[in-house]
Amino acid sequence: MIDPLSTTQYSIEEVLRQRWSPISFSNQAVEPEKLRSMLEAARWAASSYNEQPWSYIVATQDNPDEFSRLLKCLAEGNQVWAKHTPVLMLSVAKLTFERNGVENRHAFHDVGAASANLAIEAAAQGLLIHQMAGFDVPKAKETYGIPEGYDPVAAIALGYLGDPQTLSEALQQRQSSPRTRKSLDQFVFTGHWNQTSSIVG
């Protein structure tokens, strides 16, 4: 198994280094109290005007019908491995401000912030999540009766790390690929677009 810990340019909190997105999950059930703690972490994310535009649809393996409904919203390539995870979720954004009905252009950002909190809390609890863009948005809306003014953002697989040998060779290779990130000088600017900041340059 690969060492999932990243090699960082600068020191960061260990729990941030422990967060990664595997595709081999154990079928071990996630304790309800841990799942509640992760959702509580999402609840306390920052948001524009404290709008808290996030919702989460949750399905667990102990309710096979509900789990199957959410699984079928995923792209086929994701269903192959995600069907083994104990928990699937769908994050949803409210696209307008509650207070005045105006478009909230920060809604997806804020849902992402909530899901990042969830991911870090998961890592602190010894669990991992894998967020997916690969799902059928219209099907998810229809399946769950998501109303106008709300949009599904990402599908999420959540659980304990599993044995990568249960994956196909192609998926094993995908999971074992080195983790890479852009260097800070590629995205931290001062003074002008694409002008590397002296803080990191």
mmCIF file with all atom_site columns, C-alpha atoms in Angstrom:
data_model
loop_
_atom_site.group_PDB
_atom_site.id
_atom_site.type_symbol
_atom_site.label_atom_id
_atom_site.label_alt_id
_atom_site.label_comp_id
_atom_site.label_asym_id
_atom_site.label_entity_id
_atom_site.label_seq_id
_atom_site.pdbx_PDB_ins_code
_atom_site.Cartn_x
_atom_site.Cartn_y
_atom_site.Cartn_z
_atom_site.occupancy
_atom_site.B_iso_or_equiv
_atom_site.pdbx_formal_charge
_atom_site.auth_seq_id
_atom_site.auth_comp_id
_atom_site.auth_asym_id
_atom_site.auth_atom_id
_atom_site.pdbx_PDB_model_num
ATOM 1   C CA . MET A 1 1   ? 0.000   0.000  0.000   1.00 0.00 ? 1   MET A CA 1
ATOM 2   C CA . ILE A 1 2   ? 1.278   3.469  -0.836  1.00 0.00 ? 2   ILE A CA 1
ATOM 3   C CA . ASP A 1 3   ? 2.130   5.931  1.893   1.00 0.00 ? 3   ASP A CA 1
ATOM 4   C CA . PRO A 1 4   ? -0.700  8.441  1.498   1.00 0.00 ? 4   PRO A CA 1
ATOM 5   C CA . LEU A 1 5   ? 1.104   11.177 3.394   1.00 0.00 ? 5   LEU A CA 1
ATOM 6   C CA . SER A 1 6   ? 2.108   14.035 1.151   1.00 0.00 ? 6   SER A CA 1
ATOM 7   C CA . THR A 1 7   ? 5.497   15.668 0.985   1.00 0.00 ? 7   THR A CA 1
ATOM 8   C CA . THR A 1 8   ? 4.722   19.306 1.685   1.00 0.00 ? 8   THR A CA 1
ATOM 9   C CA . GLN A 1 9   ? 6.823   22.355 0.857   1.00 0.00 ? 9   GLN A CA 1
ATOM 10  C CA . TYR A 1 10  ? 6.089   23.812 4.280   1.00 0.00 ? 10  TYR A CA 1
ATOM 11  C CA . SER A 1 11  ? 4.876   22.445 7.581   1.00 0.00 ? 11  SER A CA 1
ATOM 12  C CA . ILE A 1 12  ? 1.122   21.841 7.909   1.00 0.00 ? 12  ILE A CA 1
ATOM 13  C CA . GLU A 1 13  ? -1.089  20.101 10.461  1.00 0.00 ? 13  GLU A CA 1
ATOM 14  C CA . GLU A 1 14  ? -0.704  16.328 10.351  1.00 0.00 ? 14  GLU A CA 1
ATOM 15  C CA . VAL A 1 15  ? -4.429  15.708 9.873   1.00 0.00 ? 15  VAL A CA 1
ATOM 16  C CA . LEU A 1 16  ? -4.273  17.699 6.619   1.00 0.00 ? 16  LEU A CA 1
ATOM 17  C CA . ARG A 1 17  ? -1.487  15.446 5.375   1.00 0.00 ? 17  ARG A CA 1
ATOM 18  C CA . GLN A 1 18  ? -3.530  12.382 6.302   1.00 0.00 ? 18  GLN A CA 1
ATOM 19  C CA . ARG A 1 19  ? -6.450  13.416 4.110   1.00 0.00 ? 19  ARG A CA 1
ATOM 20  C CA . TRP A 1 20  ? -6.458  11.734 0.706   1.00 0.00 ? 20  TRP A CA 1
ATOM 21  C CA . SER A 1 21  ? -8.993  10.194 -1.667  1.00 0.00 ? 21  SER A CA 1
ATOM 22  C CA . PRO A 1 22  ? -8.664  6.413  -1.994  1.00 0.00 ? 22  PRO A CA 1
ATOM 23  C CA . ILE A 1 23  ? -10.857 4.195  -4.141  1.00 0.00 ? 23  ILE A CA 1
ATOM 24  C CA . SER A 1 24  ? -10.434 1.031  -2.065  1.00 0.00 ? 24  SER A CA 1
ATOM 25  C CA . PHE A 1 25  ? -12.801 1.114  0.881   1.00 0.00 ? 25  PHE A CA 1
ATOM 26  C CA . SER A 1 26  ? -13.510 -1.474 3.532   1.00 0.00 ? 26  SER A CA 1
ATOM 27  C CA . ASN A 1 27  ? -17.119 -2.592 3.947   1.00 0.00 ? 27  ASN A CA 1
ATOM 28  C CA . GLN A 1 28  ? -16.718 -1.986 7.691   1.00 0.00 ? 28  GLN A CA 1
ATOM 29  C CA . ALA A 1 29  ? -19.664 0.094  8.874   1.00 0.00 ? 29  ALA A CA 1
ATOM 30  C CA . VAL A 1 30  ? -19.002 3.678  9.916   1.00 0.00 ? 30  VAL A CA 1
ATOM 31  C CA . GLU A 1 31  ? -20.048 4.291  13.492  1.00 0.00 ? 31  GLU A CA 1
ATOM 32  C CA . PRO A 1 32  ? -23.089 6.615  13.603  1.00 0.00 ? 32  PRO A CA 1
ATOM 33  C CA . GLU A 1 33  ? -21.443 8.873  16.163  1.00 0.00 ? 33  GLU A CA 1
ATOM 34  C CA . LYS A 1 34  ? -18.435 9.377  13.856  1.00 0.00 ? 34  LYS A CA 1
ATOM 35  C CA . LEU A 1 35  ? -20.703 10.130 10.916  1.00 0.00 ? 35  LEU A CA 1
ATOM 36  C CA . ARG A 1 36  ? -22.563 12.674 13.033  1.00 0.00 ? 36  ARG A CA 1
ATOM 37  C CA . SER A 1 37  ? -19.260 14.297 14.037  1.00 0.00 ? 37  SER A CA 1
ATOM 38  C CA . MET A 1 38  ? -18.270 14.658 10.376  1.00 0.00 ? 38  MET A CA 1
ATOM 39  C CA . LEU A 1 39  ? -21.597 16.247 9.505   1.00 0.00 ? 39  LEU A CA 1
ATOM 40  C CA . GLU A 1 40  ? -21.230 18.508 12.541  1.00 0.00 ? 40  GLU A CA 1
ATOM 41  C CA . ALA A 1 41  ? -17.842 19.619 11.203  1.00 0.00 ? 41  ALA A CA 1
ATOM 42  C CA . ALA A 1 42  ? -19.515 20.452 7.874   1.00 0.00 ? 42  ALA A CA 1
ATOM 43  C CA . ARG A 1 43  ? -22.177 22.389 9.786   1.00 0.00 ? 43  ARG A CA 1
ATOM 44  C CA . TRP A 1 44  ? -19.558 24.723 11.263  1.00 0.00 ? 44  TRP A CA 1
ATOM 45  C CA . ALA A 1 45  ? -17.972 25.749 7.956   1.00 0.00 ? 45  ALA A CA 1
ATOM 46  C CA . ALA A 1 46  ? -17.790 29.436 7.104   1.00 0.00 ? 46  ALA A CA 1
ATOM 47  C CA . SER A 1 47  ? -20.226 30.767 4.495   1.00 0.00 ? 47  SER A CA 1
ATOM 48  C CA . SER A 1 48  ? -21.161 34.038 2.847   1.00 0.00 ? 48  SER A CA 1
ATOM 49  C CA . TYR A 1 49  ? -23.561 35.951 5.122   1.00 0.00 ? 49  TYR A CA 1
ATOM 50  C CA . ASN A 1 50  ? -23.696 32.772 7.225   1.00 0.00 ? 50  ASN A CA 1
ATOM 51  C CA . GLU A 1 51  ? -26.124 31.456 4.619   1.00 0.00 ? 51  GLU A CA 1
ATOM 52  C CA . GLN A 1 52  ? -25.022 27.824 5.132   1.00 0.00 ? 52  GLN A CA 1
ATOM 53  C CA . PRO A 1 53  ? -26.234 26.812 1.644   1.00 0.00 ? 53  PRO A CA 1
ATOM 54  C CA . TRP A 1 54  ? -25.315 23.142 2.041   1.00 0.00 ? 54  TRP A CA 1
ATOM 55  C CA . SER A 1 55  ? -27.428 20.032 2.350   1.00 0.00 ? 55  SER A CA 1
ATOM 56  C CA . TYR A 1 56  ? -26.295 16.397 2.397   1.00 0.00 ? 56  TYR A CA 1
ATOM 57  C CA . ILE A 1 57  ? -28.244 13.368 1.237   1.00 0.00 ? 57  ILE A CA 1
ATOM 58  C CA . VAL A 1 58  ? -26.876 10.305 3.051   1.00 0.00 ? 58  VAL A CA 1
ATOM 59  C CA . ALA A 1 59  ? -27.239 6.606  2.224   1.00 0.00 ? 59  ALA A CA 1
ATOM 60  C CA . THR A 1 60  ? -25.638 3.731  4.126   1.00 0.00 ? 60  THR A CA 1
ATOM 61  C CA . GLN A 1 61  ? -25.140 0.070  3.299   1.00 0.00 ? 61  GLN A CA 1
ATOM 62  C CA . ASP A 1 62  ? -27.423 -0.965 6.151   1.00 0.00 ? 62  ASP A CA 1
ATOM 63  C CA . ASN A 1 63  ? -30.305 0.420  4.082   1.00 0.00 ? 63  ASN A CA 1
ATOM 64  C CA . PRO A 1 64  ? -29.655 -1.374 0.771   1.00 0.00 ? 64  PRO A CA 1
ATOM 65  C CA . ASP A 1 65  ? -32.534 0.213  -1.145  1.00 0.00 ? 65  ASP A CA 1
ATOM 66  C CA . GLU A 1 66  ? -31.468 3.755  -0.319  1.00 0.00 ? 66  GLU A CA 1
ATOM 67  C CA . PHE A 1 67  ? -27.828 2.919  -0.941  1.00 0.00 ? 67  PHE A CA 1
ATOM 68  C CA . SER A 1 68  ? -28.707 1.496  -4.365  1.00 0.00 ? 68  SER A CA 1
ATOM 69  C CA . ARG A 1 69  ? -30.689 4.619  -5.272  1.00 0.00 ? 69  ARG A CA 1
ATOM 70  C CA . LEU A 1 70  ? -27.726 6.883  -4.638  1.00 0.00 ? 70  LEU A CA 1
ATOM 71  C CA . LEU A 1 71  ? -25.242 4.480  -6.192  1.00 0.00 ? 71  LEU A CA 1
ATOM 72  C CA . LYS A 1 72  ? -27.237 4.473  -9.435  1.00 0.00 ? 72  LYS A CA 1
ATOM 73  C CA . CYS A 1 73  ? -26.765 8.231  -9.698  1.00 0.00 ? 73  CYS A CA 1
ATOM 74  C CA . LEU A 1 74  ? -23.001 7.750  -10.024 1.00 0.00 ? 74  LEU A CA 1
ATOM 75  C CA . ALA A 1 75  ? -21.128 7.381  -13.295 1.00 0.00 ? 75  ALA A CA 1
ATOM 76  C CA . GLU A 1 76  ? -20.546 3.713  -14.142 1.00 0.00 ? 76  GLU A CA 1
ATOM 77  C CA . GLY A 1 77  ? -16.809 4.059  -13.618 1.00 0.00 ? 77  GLY A CA 1
ATOM 78  C CA . ASN A 1 78  ? -17.400 5.259  -10.067 1.00 0.00 ? 78  ASN A CA 1
ATOM 79  C CA . GLN A 1 79  ? -20.076 2.672  -9.307  1.00 0.00 ? 79  GLN A CA 1
ATOM 80  C CA . VAL A 1 80  ? -17.499 -0.093 -9.824  1.00 0.00 ? 80  VAL A CA 1
ATOM 81  C CA . TRP A 1 81  ? -15.581 0.814  -6.677  1.00 0.00 ? 81  TRP A CA 1
ATOM 82  C CA . ALA A 1 82  ? -18.063 2.997  -4.769  1.00 0.00 ? 82  ALA A CA 1
ATOM 83  C CA . LYS A 1 83  ? -20.508 0.093  -4.373  1.00 0.00 ? 83  LYS A CA 1
ATOM 84  C CA . HIS A 1 84  ? -18.168 -1.294 -1.680  1.00 0.00 ? 84  HIS A CA 1
ATOM 85  C CA . THR A 1 85  ? -18.163 1.831  0.490   1.00 0.00 ? 85  THR A CA 1
ATOM 86  C CA . PRO A 1 86  ? -20.330 1.827  3.618   1.00 0.00 ? 86  PRO A CA 1
ATOM 87  C CA . VAL A 1 87  ? -21.583 5.398  3.128   1.00 0.00 ? 87  VAL A CA 1
ATOM 88  C CA . LEU A 1 88  ? -22.506 7.434  0.057   1.00 0.00 ? 88  LEU A CA 1
ATOM 89  C CA . MET A 1 89  ? -23.533 11.066 0.156   1.00 0.00 ? 89  MET A CA 1
ATOM 90  C CA . LEU A 1 90  ? -24.577 13.815 -2.201  1.00 0.00 ? 90  LEU A CA 1
ATOM 91  C CA . SER A 1 91  ? -23.825 17.447 -1.390  1.00 0.00 ? 91  SER A CA 1
ATOM 92  C CA . VAL A 1 92  ? -26.356 20.007 -2.576  1.00 0.00 ? 92  VAL A CA 1
ATOM 93  C CA . ALA A 1 93  ? -26.144 23.802 -2.830  1.00 0.00 ? 93  ALA A CA 1
ATOM 94  C CA . LYS A 1 94  ? -28.939 26.338 -2.401  1.00 0.00 ? 94  LYS A CA 1
ATOM 95  C CA . LEU A 1 95  ? -28.325 28.815 -5.220  1.00 0.00 ? 95  LEU A CA 1
ATOM 96  C CA . THR A 1 96  ? -30.033 31.905 -3.800  1.00 0.00 ? 96  THR A CA 1
ATOM 97  C CA . PHE A 1 97  ? -29.823 33.806 -0.534  1.00 0.00 ? 97  PHE A CA 1
ATOM 98  C CA . GLU A 1 98  ? -32.579 33.018 1.909   1.00 0.00 ? 98  GLU A CA 1
ATOM 99  C CA . ARG A 1 99  ? -32.845 36.649 3.035   1.00 0.00 ? 99  ARG A CA 1
ATOM 100 C CA . ASN A 1 100 ? -33.519 38.272 -0.344  1.00 0.00 ? 100 ASN A CA 1
ATOM 101 C CA . GLY A 1 101 ? -33.709 35.640 -3.095  1.00 0.00 ? 101 GLY A CA 1
ATOM 102 C CA . VAL A 1 102 ? -30.655 37.070 -4.884  1.00 0.00 ? 102 VAL A CA 1
ATOM 103 C CA . GLU A 1 103 ? -28.267 34.644 -6.599  1.00 0.00 ? 103 GLU A CA 1
ATOM 104 C CA . ASN A 1 104 ? -25.577 33.372 -4.247  1.00 0.00 ? 104 ASN A CA 1
ATOM 105 C CA . ARG A 1 105 ? -22.538 33.094 -6.495  1.00 0.00 ? 105 ARG A CA 1
ATOM 106 C CA . HIS A 1 106 ? -20.545 31.725 -3.561  1.00 0.00 ? 106 HIS A CA 1
ATOM 107 C CA . ALA A 1 107 ? -22.865 28.778 -2.911  1.00 0.00 ? 107 ALA A CA 1
ATOM 108 C CA . PHE A 1 108 ? -20.666 26.102 -4.515  1.00 0.00 ? 108 PHE A CA 1
ATOM 109 C CA . HIS A 1 109 ? -17.612 27.564 -2.779  1.00 0.00 ? 109 HIS A CA 1
ATOM 110 C CA . ASP A 1 110 ? -19.345 27.377 0.584   1.00 0.00 ? 110 ASP A CA 1
ATOM 111 C CA . VAL A 1 111 ? -20.580 23.814 0.042   1.00 0.00 ? 111 VAL A CA 1
ATOM 112 C CA . GLY A 1 112 ? -16.986 22.923 -0.863  1.00 0.00 ? 112 GLY A CA 1
ATOM 113 C CA . ALA A 1 113 ? -15.813 24.508 2.383   1.00 0.00 ? 113 ALA A CA 1
ATOM 114 C CA . ALA A 1 114 ? -18.324 22.427 4.342   1.00 0.00 ? 114 ALA A CA 1
ATOM 115 C CA . SER A 1 115 ? -17.202 19.255 2.568   1.00 0.00 ? 115 SER A CA 1
ATOM 116 C CA . ALA A 1 116 ? -13.561 20.127 3.240   1.00 0.00 ? 116 ALA A CA 1
ATOM 117 C CA . ASN A 1 117 ? -14.413 20.364 6.946   1.00 0.00 ? 117 ASN A CA 1
ATOM 118 C CA . LEU A 1 118 ? -16.123 16.988 6.651   1.00 0.00 ? 118 LEU A CA 1
ATOM 119 C CA . ALA A 1 119 ? -13.043 15.494 4.975   1.00 0.00 ? 119 ALA A CA 1
ATOM 120 C CA . ILE A 1 120 ? -10.664 16.789 7.648   1.00 0.00 ? 120 ILE A CA 1
ATOM 121 C CA . GLU A 1 121 ? -12.891 15.538 10.461  1.00 0.00 ? 121 GLU A CA 1
ATOM 122 C CA . ALA A 1 122 ? -13.051 12.175 8.673   1.00 0.00 ? 122 ALA A CA 1
ATOM 123 C CA . ALA A 1 123 ? -9.253  12.008 8.611   1.00 0.00 ? 123 ALA A CA 1
ATOM 124 C CA . ALA A 1 124 ? -9.131  12.880 12.305  1.00 0.00 ? 124 ALA A CA 1
ATOM 125 C CA . GLN A 1 125 ? -11.544 10.000 12.977  1.00 0.00 ? 125 GLN A CA 1
ATOM 126 C CA . GLY A 1 126 ? -9.457  7.513  10.973  1.00 0.00 ? 126 GLY A CA 1
ATOM 127 C CA . LEU A 1 127 ? -11.801 7.612  7.975   1.00 0.00 ? 127 LEU A CA 1
ATOM 128 C CA . LEU A 1 128 ? -11.464 8.849  4.403   1.00 0.00 ? 128 LEU A CA 1
ATOM 129 C CA . ILE A 1 129 ? -13.721 10.358 1.784   1.00 0.00 ? 129 ILE A CA 1
ATOM 130 C CA . HIS A 1 130 ? -13.569 10.459 -1.986  1.00 0.00 ? 130 HIS A CA 1
ATOM 131 C CA . GLN A 1 131 ? -15.529 13.258 -3.631  1.00 0.00 ? 131 GLN A CA 1
ATOM 132 C CA . MET A 1 132 ? -16.774 12.675 -7.169  1.00 0.00 ? 132 MET A CA 1
ATOM 133 C CA . ALA A 1 133 ? -17.775 14.945 -10.011 1.00 0.00 ? 133 ALA A CA 1
ATOM 134 C CA . GLY A 1 134 ? -18.778 11.820 -11.941 1.00 0.00 ? 134 GLY A CA 1
ATOM 135 C CA . PHE A 1 135 ? -22.493 11.534 -11.298 1.00 0.00 ? 135 PHE A CA 1
ATOM 136 C CA . ASP A 1 136 ? -25.703 12.188 -13.224 1.00 0.00 ? 136 ASP A CA 1
ATOM 137 C CA . VAL A 1 137 ? -27.023 15.574 -12.067 1.00 0.00 ? 137 VAL A CA 1
ATOM 138 C CA . PRO A 1 138 ? -30.486 15.347 -13.713 1.00 0.00 ? 138 PRO A CA 1
ATOM 139 C CA . LYS A 1 139 ? -30.931 11.810 -12.380 1.00 0.00 ? 139 LYS A CA 1
ATOM 140 C CA . ALA A 1 140 ? -29.952 12.895 -8.877  1.00 0.00 ? 140 ALA A CA 1
ATOM 141 C CA . LYS A 1 141 ? -32.437 15.773 -9.023  1.00 0.00 ? 141 LYS A CA 1
ATOM 142 C CA . GLU A 1 142 ? -35.193 13.450 -10.184 1.00 0.00 ? 142 GLU A CA 1
ATOM 143 C CA . THR A 1 143 ? -34.355 10.646 -7.755  1.00 0.00 ? 143 THR A CA 1
ATOM 144 C CA . TYR A 1 144 ? -34.398 12.886 -4.703  1.00 0.00 ? 144 TYR A CA 1
ATOM 145 C CA . GLY A 1 145 ? -36.928 15.507 -5.767  1.00 0.00 ? 145 GLY A CA 1
ATOM 146 C CA . ILE A 1 146 ? -34.334 18.271 -5.461  1.00 0.00 ? 146 ILE A CA 1
ATOM 147 C CA . PRO A 1 147 ? -36.300 21.465 -6.145  1.00 0.00 ? 147 PRO A CA 1
ATOM 148 C CA . GLU A 1 148 ? -35.606 24.374 -8.451  1.00 0.00 ? 148 GLU A CA 1
ATOM 149 C CA . GLY A 1 149 ? -33.011 26.697 -6.972  1.00 0.00 ? 149 GLY A CA 1
ATOM 150 C CA . TYR A 1 150 ? -30.848 23.874 -5.642  1.00 0.00 ? 150 TYR A CA 1
ATOM 151 C CA . ASP A 1 151 ? -28.057 22.002 -7.426  1.00 0.00 ? 151 ASP A CA 1
ATOM 152 C CA . PRO A 1 152 ? -26.211 18.787 -6.562  1.00 0.00 ? 152 PRO A CA 1
ATOM 153 C CA . VAL A 1 153 ? -22.515 19.596 -6.168  1.00 0.00 ? 153 VAL A CA 1
ATOM 154 C CA . ALA A 1 154 ? -20.607 16.348 -5.601  1.00 0.00 ? 154 ALA A CA 1
ATOM 155 C CA . ALA A 1 155 ? -21.078 12.713 -4.724  1.00 0.00 ? 155 ALA A CA 1
ATOM 156 C CA . ILE A 1 156 ? -19.075 11.467 -1.748  1.00 0.00 ? 156 ILE A CA 1
ATOM 157 C CA . ALA A 1 157 ? -17.885 7.978  -0.800  1.00 0.00 ? 157 ALA A CA 1
ATOM 158 C CA . LEU A 1 158 ? -16.944 7.637  2.861   1.00 0.00 ? 158 LEU A CA 1
ATOM 159 C CA . GLY A 1 159 ? -15.462 4.844  4.912   1.00 0.00 ? 159 GLY A CA 1
ATOM 160 C CA . TYR A 1 160 ? -12.398 3.063  6.233   1.00 0.00 ? 160 TYR A CA 1
ATOM 161 C CA . LEU A 1 161 ? -9.506  2.261  3.938   1.00 0.00 ? 161 LEU A CA 1
ATOM 162 C CA . GLY A 1 162 ? -9.835  -1.126 2.262   1.00 0.00 ? 162 GLY A CA 1
ATOM 163 C CA . ASP A 1 163 ? -7.527  -3.624 0.608   1.00 0.00 ? 163 ASP A CA 1
ATOM 164 C CA . PRO A 1 164 ? -6.404  -2.291 -2.805  1.00 0.00 ? 164 PRO A CA 1
ATOM 165 C CA . GLN A 1 165 ? -6.053  -5.902 -4.022  1.00 0.00 ? 165 GLN A CA 1
ATOM 166 C CA . THR A 1 166 ? -9.840  -5.998 -4.323  1.00 0.00 ? 166 THR A CA 1
ATOM 167 C CA . LEU A 1 167 ? -9.611  -3.425 -7.130  1.00 0.00 ? 167 LEU A CA 1
ATOM 168 C CA . SER A 1 168 ? -8.971  -4.096 -10.786 1.00 0.00 ? 168 SER A CA 1
ATOM 169 C CA . GLU A 1 169 ? -5.388  -3.655 -11.951 1.00 0.00 ? 169 GLU A CA 1
ATOM 170 C CA . ALA A 1 170 ? -6.253  -0.327 -13.577 1.00 0.00 ? 170 ALA A CA 1
ATOM 171 C CA . LEU A 1 171 ? -7.835  0.997  -10.386 1.00 0.00 ? 171 LEU A CA 1
ATOM 172 C CA . GLN A 1 172 ? -4.942  -0.263 -8.274  1.00 0.00 ? 172 GLN A CA 1
ATOM 173 C CA . GLN A 1 173 ? -2.581  1.670  -10.528 1.00 0.00 ? 173 GLN A CA 1
ATOM 174 C CA . ARG A 1 174 ? -4.762  4.759  -10.237 1.00 0.00 ? 174 ARG A CA 1
ATOM 175 C CA . GLN A 1 175 ? -4.769  4.583  -6.448  1.00 0.00 ? 175 GLN A CA 1
ATOM 176 C CA . SER A 1 176 ? -1.035  3.952  -6.169  1.00 0.00 ? 176 SER A CA 1
ATOM 177 C CA . SER A 1 177 ? -0.060  6.881  -8.405  1.00 0.00 ? 177 SER A CA 1
ATOM 178 C CA . PRO A 1 178 ? 2.034   9.495  -6.585  1.00 0.00 ? 178 PRO A CA 1
ATOM 179 C CA . ARG A 1 179 ? 0.110   12.399 -5.126  1.00 0.00 ? 179 ARG A CA 1
ATOM 180 C CA . THR A 1 180 ? 1.114   15.642 -6.803  1.00 0.00 ? 180 THR A CA 1
ATOM 181 C CA . ARG A 1 181 ? 0.311   19.297 -6.232  1.00 0.00 ? 181 ARG A CA 1
ATOM 182 C CA . LYS A 1 182 ? 1.271   22.512 -7.969  1.00 0.00 ? 182 LYS A CA 1
ATOM 183 C CA . SER A 1 183 ? 4.040   24.388 -6.193  1.00 0.00 ? 183 SER A CA 1
ATOM 184 C CA . LEU A 1 184 ? 3.057   27.584 -4.366  1.00 0.00 ? 184 LEU A CA 1
ATOM 185 C CA . ASP A 1 185 ? 4.852   29.780 -6.902  1.00 0.00 ? 185 ASP A CA 1
ATOM 186 C CA . GLN A 1 186 ? 2.424   28.545 -9.568  1.00 0.00 ? 186 GLN A CA 1
ATOM 187 C CA . PHE A 1 187 ? -0.678  29.941 -7.901  1.00 0.00 ? 187 PHE A CA 1
ATOM 188 C CA . VAL A 1 188 ? 0.279   32.559 -5.296  1.00 0.00 ? 188 VAL A CA 1
ATOM 189 C CA . PHE A 1 189 ? 0.570   35.985 -6.929  1.00 0.00 ? 189 PHE A CA 1
ATOM 190 C CA . THR A 1 190 ? 1.253   39.588 -5.921  1.00 0.00 ? 190 THR A CA 1
ATOM 191 C CA . GLY A 1 191 ? 0.794   42.763 -7.959  1.00 0.00 ? 191 GLY A CA 1
ATOM 192 C CA . HIS A 1 192 ? -0.402  41.178 -11.197 1.00 0.00 ? 192 HIS A CA 1
ATOM 193 C CA . TRP A 1 193 ? -1.941  37.984 -12.488 1.00 0.00 ? 193 TRP A CA 1
ATOM 194 C CA . ASN A 1 194 ? 0.625   35.180 -12.843 1.00 0.00 ? 194 ASN A CA 1
ATOM 195 C CA . GLN A 1 195 ? 3.328   37.248 -11.094 1.00 0.00 ? 195 GLN A CA 1
ATOM 196 C CA . THR A 1 196 ? 4.680   34.995 -8.369  1.00 0.00 ? 196 THR A CA 1
ATOM 197 C CA . SER A 1 197 ? 4.525   36.527 -4.919  1.00 0.00 ? 197 SER A CA 1
ATOM 198 C CA . SER A 1 198 ? 7.801   37.114 -3.125  1.00 0.00 ? 198 SER A CA 1
ATOM 199 C CA . ILE A 1 199 ? 6.168   35.407 -0.148  1.00 0.00 ? 199 ILE A CA 1
ATOM 200 C CA . VAL A 1 200 ? 6.653   32.056 -1.864  1.00 0.00 ? 200 VAL A CA 1
ATOM 201 C CA . GLY A 1 201 ? 9.052   32.828 -4.726  1.00 0.00 ? 201 GLY A CA 1
#
